[in-house]
């Protein structure tokens, strides 16, 4: 892709309650569209096993996060869980777009809504919905990444996030993974101008 400003990359926002399958679908998108790059967010949460600083998140201490906030480096940020902050770095989006890459954002409903409004036609937001809260709980338990307290927080938050489902451009129910994937591909392909 060229550096031509008319060909700057577009912004694809996947939004979903934790455990809905967003990361699974995002990974498939990335594998299929090499022109799509993840925006790496910053967070004050600790890395999970297997997560790498600079690849999965920029893992920051609360002080480091605060400093970047004061420097105006975040285009949006939220305290997603009590005491845990997550934020989208302006540079994470703009550097990629300048290079002509499309940018994939995986952020919470409030941040997603804000960025979707901010970027107008350059952004497309897709809400990925679990078939039910019970199924969401099953998937989170099976993933085995959360203790009981964290799991309950995520389920409470999921109930709140599901109330936002109609505020995004498109909605997909992730019941059967391959069906959801096919729907997602059909929506994303024309937006990215991919063959
Ligand atoms: P999120 O990124 O939204 O938190 P993940 O992609 O990590 O969710 O998915 C949560 C768990 O559910 C993972 O273990 C994943 O393998 C599994 N999963 C994702 N989609 C489906 C599906 N359609 N059916 C069953 N399990 C799924
Ligand atoms: P996790 O701890 O499971 O990686 O992410 C928890 C939640 O934080 C998810 O809903 C994820 O989408 C959201 N999140 C991750 N990065 C950002 C960000 O930069 N901004 C906002 N607002 N939410 C984010």
mmCIF file of C-alpha atoms and ligand atoms in Angstrom:
data_model
loop_
_atom_site.group_PDB
_atom_site.id
_atom_site.type_symbol
_atom_site.label_atom_id
_atom_site.label_comp_id
_atom_site.label_asym_id
_atom_site.label_seq_id
_atom_site.Cartn_x
_atom_site.Cartn_y
_atom_site.Cartn_z
ATOM 1 C CA UNK A 1 0.000 0.000 0.000
ATOM 2 C CA UNK A 2 1.206 3.526 -0.640
ATOM 3 C CA UNK A 3 1.740 6.439 1.702
ATOM 4 C CA UNK A 4 -0.751 8.498 -0.257
ATOM 5 C CA UNK A 5 -3.019 10.216 2.270
ATOM 6 C CA UNK A 6 -6.075 9.259 0.201
ATOM 7 C CA UNK A 7 -5.138 5.643 0.800
ATOM 8 C CA UNK A 8 -4.791 5.765 4.554
ATOM 9 C CA UNK A 9 -5.924 2.637 6.287
ATOM 10 C CA UNK A 10 -9.419 2.193 7.725
ATOM 11 C CA UNK A 11 -10.395 1.270 11.255
ATOM 12 C CA UNK A 12 -12.190 -1.959 12.074
ATOM 13 C CA UNK A 13 -13.561 -2.182 15.599
ATOM 14 C CA UNK A 14 -14.537 -5.515 17.100
ATOM 15 C CA UNK A 15 -16.522 -5.066 20.246
ATOM 16 C CA UNK A 16 -17.862 -7.784 22.511
ATOM 17 C CA UNK A 17 -18.226 -8.846 26.104
ATOM 18 C CA UNK A 18 -15.163 -10.713 27.345
ATOM 19 C CA UNK A 19 -15.447 -14.403 26.380
ATOM 20 C CA UNK A 20 -17.631 -13.859 23.291
ATOM 21 C CA UNK A 21 -14.928 -15.041 20.935
ATOM 22 C CA UNK A 22 -13.608 -11.683 19.837
ATOM 23 C CA UNK A 23 -9.923 -12.661 20.073
ATOM 24 C CA UNK A 24 -10.568 -15.909 18.220
ATOM 25 C CA UNK A 25 -12.288 -14.040 15.375
ATOM 26 C CA UNK A 26 -9.727 -11.233 15.398
ATOM 27 C CA UNK A 27 -6.930 -13.748 14.959
ATOM 28 C CA UNK A 28 -8.667 -15.270 11.947
ATOM 29 C CA UNK A 29 -9.100 -11.812 10.436
ATOM 30 C CA UNK A 30 -5.446 -11.027 10.893
ATOM 31 C CA UNK A 31 -4.394 -14.324 9.338
ATOM 32 C CA UNK A 32 -6.650 -13.680 6.344
ATOM 33 C CA UNK A 33 -5.884 -9.989 5.783
ATOM 34 C CA UNK A 34 -2.183 -9.153 6.162
ATOM 35 C CA UNK A 35 -3.035 -5.481 5.547
ATOM 36 C CA UNK A 36 -4.883 -5.485 8.879
ATOM 37 C CA UNK A 37 -2.768 -4.751 11.951
ATOM 38 C CA UNK A 38 -3.793 -4.829 15.582
ATOM 39 C CA UNK A 39 -3.703 -1.607 17.503
ATOM 40 C CA UNK A 40 -1.770 -2.531 20.654
ATOM 41 C CA UNK A 41 -3.497 -0.959 23.655
ATOM 42 C CA UNK A 42 -1.890 -0.016 26.932
ATOM 43 C CA UNK A 43 -3.134 -1.549 30.170
ATOM 44 C CA UNK A 44 -2.339 -1.594 33.852
ATOM 45 C CA UNK A 45 -3.379 -5.228 34.224
ATOM 46 C CA UNK A 46 -0.726 -7.900 34.632
ATOM 47 C CA UNK A 47 0.166 -10.080 31.633
ATOM 48 C CA UNK A 48 -1.567 -13.459 31.444
ATOM 49 C CA UNK A 49 0.510 -16.533 30.814
ATOM 50 C CA UNK A 50 1.735 -16.446 27.231
ATOM 51 C CA UNK A 51 1.108 -12.714 26.769
ATOM 52 C CA UNK A 52 4.003 -10.545 25.656
ATOM 53 C CA UNK A 53 4.656 -6.875 26.329
ATOM 54 C CA UNK A 54 4.451 -4.917 23.070
ATOM 55 C CA UNK A 55 2.662 -7.730 21.249
ATOM 56 C CA UNK A 56 -0.537 -8.272 23.255
ATOM 57 C CA UNK A 57 -0.540 -5.011 25.197
ATOM 58 C CA UNK A 58 1.861 -2.385 26.412
ATOM 59 C CA UNK A 59 1.815 -3.467 30.046
ATOM 60 C CA UNK A 60 2.282 -0.312 32.153
ATOM 61 C CA UNK A 61 2.404 0.433 35.846
ATOM 62 C CA UNK A 62 -0.339 2.797 37.108
ATOM 63 C CA UNK A 63 2.268 5.601 37.200
ATOM 64 C CA UNK A 64 3.424 4.982 33.664
ATOM 65 C CA UNK A 65 -0.191 4.950 32.453
ATOM 66 C CA UNK A 66 -0.873 8.204 34.281
ATOM 67 C CA UNK A 67 2.157 9.840 32.705
ATOM 68 C CA UNK A 68 1.093 8.903 29.184
ATOM 69 C CA UNK A 69 -2.373 10.158 29.972
ATOM 70 C CA UNK A 70 -0.965 13.508 31.100
ATOM 71 C CA UNK A 71 1.099 13.659 27.895
ATOM 72 C CA UNK A 72 -2.098 13.353 25.839
ATOM 73 C CA UNK A 73 -1.010 10.080 24.252
ATOM 74 C CA UNK A 74 -4.408 8.360 24.534
ATOM 75 C CA UNK A 75 -7.154 8.821 21.974
ATOM 76 C CA UNK A 76 -9.509 7.145 24.471
ATOM 77 C CA UNK A 77 -9.135 5.239 27.703
ATOM 78 C CA UNK A 78 -11.408 3.501 30.203
ATOM 79 C CA UNK A 79 -11.189 1.961 33.611
ATOM 80 C CA UNK A 80 -12.688 -1.271 32.286
ATOM 81 C CA UNK A 81 -12.527 -3.201 35.545
ATOM 82 C CA UNK A 82 -12.185 -1.645 38.986
ATOM 83 C CA UNK A 83 -8.742 -0.178 39.172
ATOM 84 C CA UNK A 84 -7.617 -1.581 35.798
ATOM 85 C CA UNK A 85 -7.130 0.924 33.025
ATOM 86 C CA UNK A 86 -6.967 0.270 29.304
ATOM 87 C CA UNK A 87 -6.250 2.874 26.635
ATOM 88 C CA UNK A 88 -5.783 3.274 22.895
ATOM 89 C CA UNK A 89 -2.607 5.120 22.001
ATOM 90 C CA UNK A 90 -3.035 7.661 19.258
ATOM 91 C CA UNK A 91 0.301 6.527 17.826
ATOM 92 C CA UNK A 92 -0.857 2.895 17.692
ATOM 93 C CA UNK A 93 -3.572 3.883 15.238
ATOM 94 C CA UNK A 94 -2.001 6.696 13.279
ATOM 95 C CA UNK A 95 1.411 5.122 12.667
ATOM 96 C CA UNK A 96 -0.260 2.110 11.079
ATOM 97 C CA UNK A 97 -2.682 4.186 9.029
ATOM 98 C CA UNK A 98 0.156 6.366 7.781
ATOM 99 C CA UNK A 99 1.817 3.244 6.457
ATOM 100 C CA UNK A 100 -1.407 2.305 4.669
ATOM 101 C CA UNK A 101 -2.344 -0.527 7.018
ATOM 102 C CA UNK A 102 -5.881 -1.033 8.203
ATOM 103 C CA UNK A 103 -6.180 -1.100 11.975
ATOM 104 C CA UNK A 104 -8.065 -3.623 14.065
ATOM 105 C CA UNK A 105 -9.255 -2.437 17.461
ATOM 106 C CA UNK A 106 -10.373 -4.772 20.222
ATOM 107 C CA UNK A 107 -11.668 -2.444 22.924
ATOM 108 C CA UNK A 108 -14.594 -2.117 25.328
ATOM 109 C CA UNK A 109 -18.035 -0.790 24.324
ATOM 110 C CA UNK A 110 -17.527 2.781 25.503
ATOM 111 C CA UNK A 111 -14.139 3.224 23.847
ATOM 112 C CA UNK A 112 -15.420 1.504 20.708
ATOM 113 C CA UNK A 113 -18.443 3.754 20.502
ATOM 114 C CA UNK A 114 -16.303 6.852 20.943
ATOM 115 C CA UNK A 115 -13.789 5.881 18.273
ATOM 116 C CA UNK A 116 -16.534 4.828 15.881
ATOM 117 C CA UNK A 117 -18.065 8.309 16.134
ATOM 118 C CA UNK A 118 -14.662 10.004 15.926
ATOM 119 C CA UNK A 119 -13.622 8.392 12.647
ATOM 120 C CA UNK A 120 -16.963 8.426 10.773
ATOM 121 C CA UNK A 121 -16.900 6.487 7.490
ATOM 122 C CA UNK A 122 -13.273 5.492 8.064
ATOM 123 C CA UNK A 123 -14.426 3.204 10.882
ATOM 124 C CA UNK A 124 -16.676 0.146 10.973
ATOM 125 C CA UNK A 125 -17.814 -1.305 14.294
ATOM 126 C CA UNK A 126 -19.022 -4.873 14.715
ATOM 127 C CA UNK A 127 -20.573 -6.157 17.931
ATOM 128 C CA UNK A 128 -19.841 -9.849 18.567
ATOM 129 C CA UNK A 129 -22.527 -11.342 20.761
ATOM 130 C CA UNK A 130 -22.466 -14.610 22.709
ATOM 131 C CA UNK A 131 -25.526 -16.854 22.262
ATOM 132 C CA UNK A 132 -26.348 -16.392 25.982
ATOM 133 C CA UNK A 133 -24.785 -15.364 29.298
ATOM 134 C CA UNK A 134 -24.730 -19.038 30.374
ATOM 135 C CA UNK A 135 -22.713 -19.961 27.303
ATOM 136 C CA UNK A 136 -20.414 -17.010 27.926
ATOM 137 C CA UNK A 137 -19.771 -18.304 31.435
ATOM 138 C CA UNK A 138 -19.065 -21.806 30.096
ATOM 139 C CA UNK A 139 -16.534 -20.421 27.603
ATOM 140 C CA UNK A 140 -14.796 -18.258 30.172
ATOM 141 C CA UNK A 141 -14.541 -21.200 32.581
ATOM 142 C CA UNK A 142 -13.248 -23.464 29.823
ATOM 143 C CA UNK A 143 -10.648 -20.838 28.817
ATOM 144 C CA UNK A 144 -9.349 -21.131 32.367
ATOM 145 C CA UNK A 145 -7.790 -17.659 32.522
ATOM 146 C CA UNK A 146 -9.916 -16.151 35.296
ATOM 147 C CA UNK A 147 -10.356 -16.904 38.982
ATOM 148 C CA UNK A 148 -13.902 -16.821 40.410
ATOM 149 C CA UNK A 149 -13.797 -13.134 41.366
ATOM 150 C CA UNK A 150 -12.507 -12.033 37.991
ATOM 151 C CA UNK A 151 -15.011 -14.302 36.242
ATOM 152 C CA UNK A 152 -17.924 -12.757 38.141
ATOM 153 C CA UNK A 153 -16.672 -9.251 37.290
ATOM 154 C CA UNK A 154 -16.523 -10.173 33.619
ATOM 155 C CA UNK A 155 -20.033 -11.656 33.673
ATOM 156 C CA UNK A 156 -21.455 -8.580 35.419
ATOM 157 C CA UNK A 157 -19.765 -6.372 32.903
ATOM 158 C CA UNK A 158 -20.964 -8.552 30.016
ATOM 159 C CA UNK A 159 -24.580 -7.979 31.093
ATOM 160 C CA UNK A 160 -23.953 -4.220 30.956
ATOM 161 C CA UNK A 161 -22.116 -4.387 27.636
ATOM 162 C CA UNK A 162 -24.922 -6.386 26.023
ATOM 163 C CA UNK A 163 -27.164 -3.359 26.535
ATOM 164 C CA UNK A 164 -24.966 -1.491 24.019
ATOM 165 C CA UNK A 165 -25.392 -4.020 21.217
ATOM 166 C CA UNK A 166 -27.590 -1.805 19.015
ATOM 167 C CA UNK A 167 -25.194 1.138 19.025
ATOM 168 C CA UNK A 168 -22.754 -0.365 16.548
ATOM 169 C CA UNK A 169 -22.775 -0.651 12.765
ATOM 170 C CA UNK A 170 -23.206 -4.430 12.629
ATOM 171 C CA UNK A 171 -23.940 -7.353 14.949
ATOM 172 C CA UNK A 172 -22.861 -11.002 14.774
ATOM 173 C CA UNK A 173 -23.923 -13.817 17.115
ATOM 174 C CA UNK A 174 -20.985 -16.126 17.786
ATOM 175 C CA UNK A 175 -22.848 -19.391 18.369
ATOM 176 C CA UNK A 176 -21.246 -21.673 15.813
ATOM 177 C CA UNK A 177 -17.742 -20.312 15.234
ATOM 178 C CA UNK A 178 -17.530 -21.059 11.508
ATOM 179 C CA UNK A 179 -20.912 -19.458 10.836
ATOM 180 C CA UNK A 180 -19.858 -16.340 12.749
ATOM 181 C CA UNK A 181 -16.561 -16.279 10.886
ATOM 182 C CA UNK A 182 -18.305 -16.455 7.502
ATOM 183 C CA UNK A 183 -20.602 -13.597 8.457
ATOM 184 C CA UNK A 184 -17.678 -11.535 9.673
ATOM 185 C CA UNK A 185 -15.661 -12.115 6.502
ATOM 186 C CA UNK A 186 -18.619 -11.091 4.357
ATOM 187 C CA UNK A 187 -18.925 -7.790 6.234
ATOM 188 C CA UNK A 188 -15.222 -7.022 6.451
ATOM 189 C CA UNK A 189 -14.065 -7.853 2.925
ATOM 190 C CA UNK A 190 -15.733 -4.896 1.136
ATOM 191 C CA UNK A 191 -14.848 -2.482 3.950
ATOM 192 C CA UNK A 192 -11.165 -3.307 3.558
ATOM 193 C CA UNK A 193 -11.450 -3.314 -0.230
ATOM 194 C CA UNK A 194 -10.052 -6.840 -0.179
ATOM 195 C CA UNK A 195 -10.624 -9.328 -3.020
HETATM 196 P P1 LIG B 1 -12.769 -12.883 23.981
HETATM 197 O O1 LIG B 1 -11.576 -12.449 23.210
HETATM 198 O O2 LIG B 1 -14.036 -12.270 23.475
HETATM 199 O O3 LIG B 1 -12.604 -12.745 25.471
HETATM 200 P P2 LIG B 1 -12.017 -15.628 23.206
HETATM 201 O O4 LIG B 1 -11.802 -15.528 21.728
HETATM 202 O O5 LIG B 1 -10.845 -15.776 24.099
HETATM 203 O O6 LIG B 1 -12.990 -14.452 23.719
HETATM 204 O O7 LIG B 1 -13.040 -16.854 23.420
HETATM 205 C C1 LIG B 1 -13.371 -17.298 24.730
HETATM 206 C C2 LIG B 1 -13.269 -18.832 24.749
HETATM 207 O O8 LIG B 1 -14.361 -19.373 23.978
HETATM 208 C C3 LIG B 1 -11.983 -19.350 24.125
HETATM 209 O O9 LIG B 1 -11.543 -20.452 24.866
HETATM 210 C C4 LIG B 1 -12.411 -19.744 22.704
HETATM 211 O O10 LIG B 1 -11.615 -20.796 22.201
HETATM 212 C C5 LIG B 1 -13.867 -20.173 22.899
HETATM 213 N N1 LIG B 1 -14.758 -19.904 21.752
HETATM 214 C C6 LIG B 1 -14.746 -18.857 20.898
HETATM 215 N N2 LIG B 1 -15.756 -18.944 20.006
HETATM 216 C C7 LIG B 1 -16.440 -20.066 20.302
HETATM 217 C C8 LIG B 1 -17.604 -20.711 19.738
HETATM 218 N N3 LIG B 1 -18.281 -20.214 18.705
HETATM 219 N N4 LIG B 1 -18.020 -21.857 20.316
HETATM 220 C C9 LIG B 1 -17.355 -22.378 21.393
HETATM 221 N N5 LIG B 1 -16.255 -21.829 21.960
HETATM 222 C C10 LIG B 1 -15.803 -20.684 21.427
HETATM 223 P P1 LIG B 2 -8.676 -8.268 28.673
HETATM 224 O O1 LIG B 2 -8.271 -8.004 30.095
HETATM 225 O O2 LIG B 2 -9.578 -9.490 28.561
HETATM 226 O O3 LIG B 2 -7.528 -8.310 27.704
HETATM 227 O O4 LIG B 2 -9.557 -7.037 28.186
HETATM 228 C C1 LIG B 2 -10.610 -6.605 28.967
HETATM 229 C C2 LIG B 2 -11.438 -5.590 28.207
HETATM 230 O O5 LIG B 2 -10.684 -4.392 27.968
HETATM 231 C C3 LIG B 2 -11.903 -6.080 26.845
HETATM 232 O O6 LIG B 2 -13.291 -5.746 26.728
HETATM 233 C C4 LIG B 2 -11.072 -5.293 25.901
HETATM 234 O O7 LIG B 2 -11.720 -5.128 24.668
HETATM 235 C C5 LIG B 2 -10.936 -3.964 26.650
HETATM 236 N N1 LIG B 2 -9.843 -3.149 26.142
HETATM 237 C C6 LIG B 2 -8.630 -3.567 25.717
HETATM 238 N N2 LIG B 2 -7.902 -2.535 25.291
HETATM 239 C C7 LIG B 2 -8.667 -1.425 25.427
HETATM 240 C C8 LIG B 2 -8.463 -0.038 25.130
HETATM 241 O O8 LIG B 2 -7.424 0.397 24.635
HETATM 242 N N3 LIG B 2 -9.477 0.809 25.420
HETATM 243 C C9 LIG B 2 -10.662 0.377 25.947
HETATM 244 N N4 LIG B 2 -11.595 1.302 26.159
HETATM 245 N N5 LIG B 2 -10.883 -0.910 26.235
HETATM 246 C C10 LIG B 2 -9.907 -1.812 25.974
#
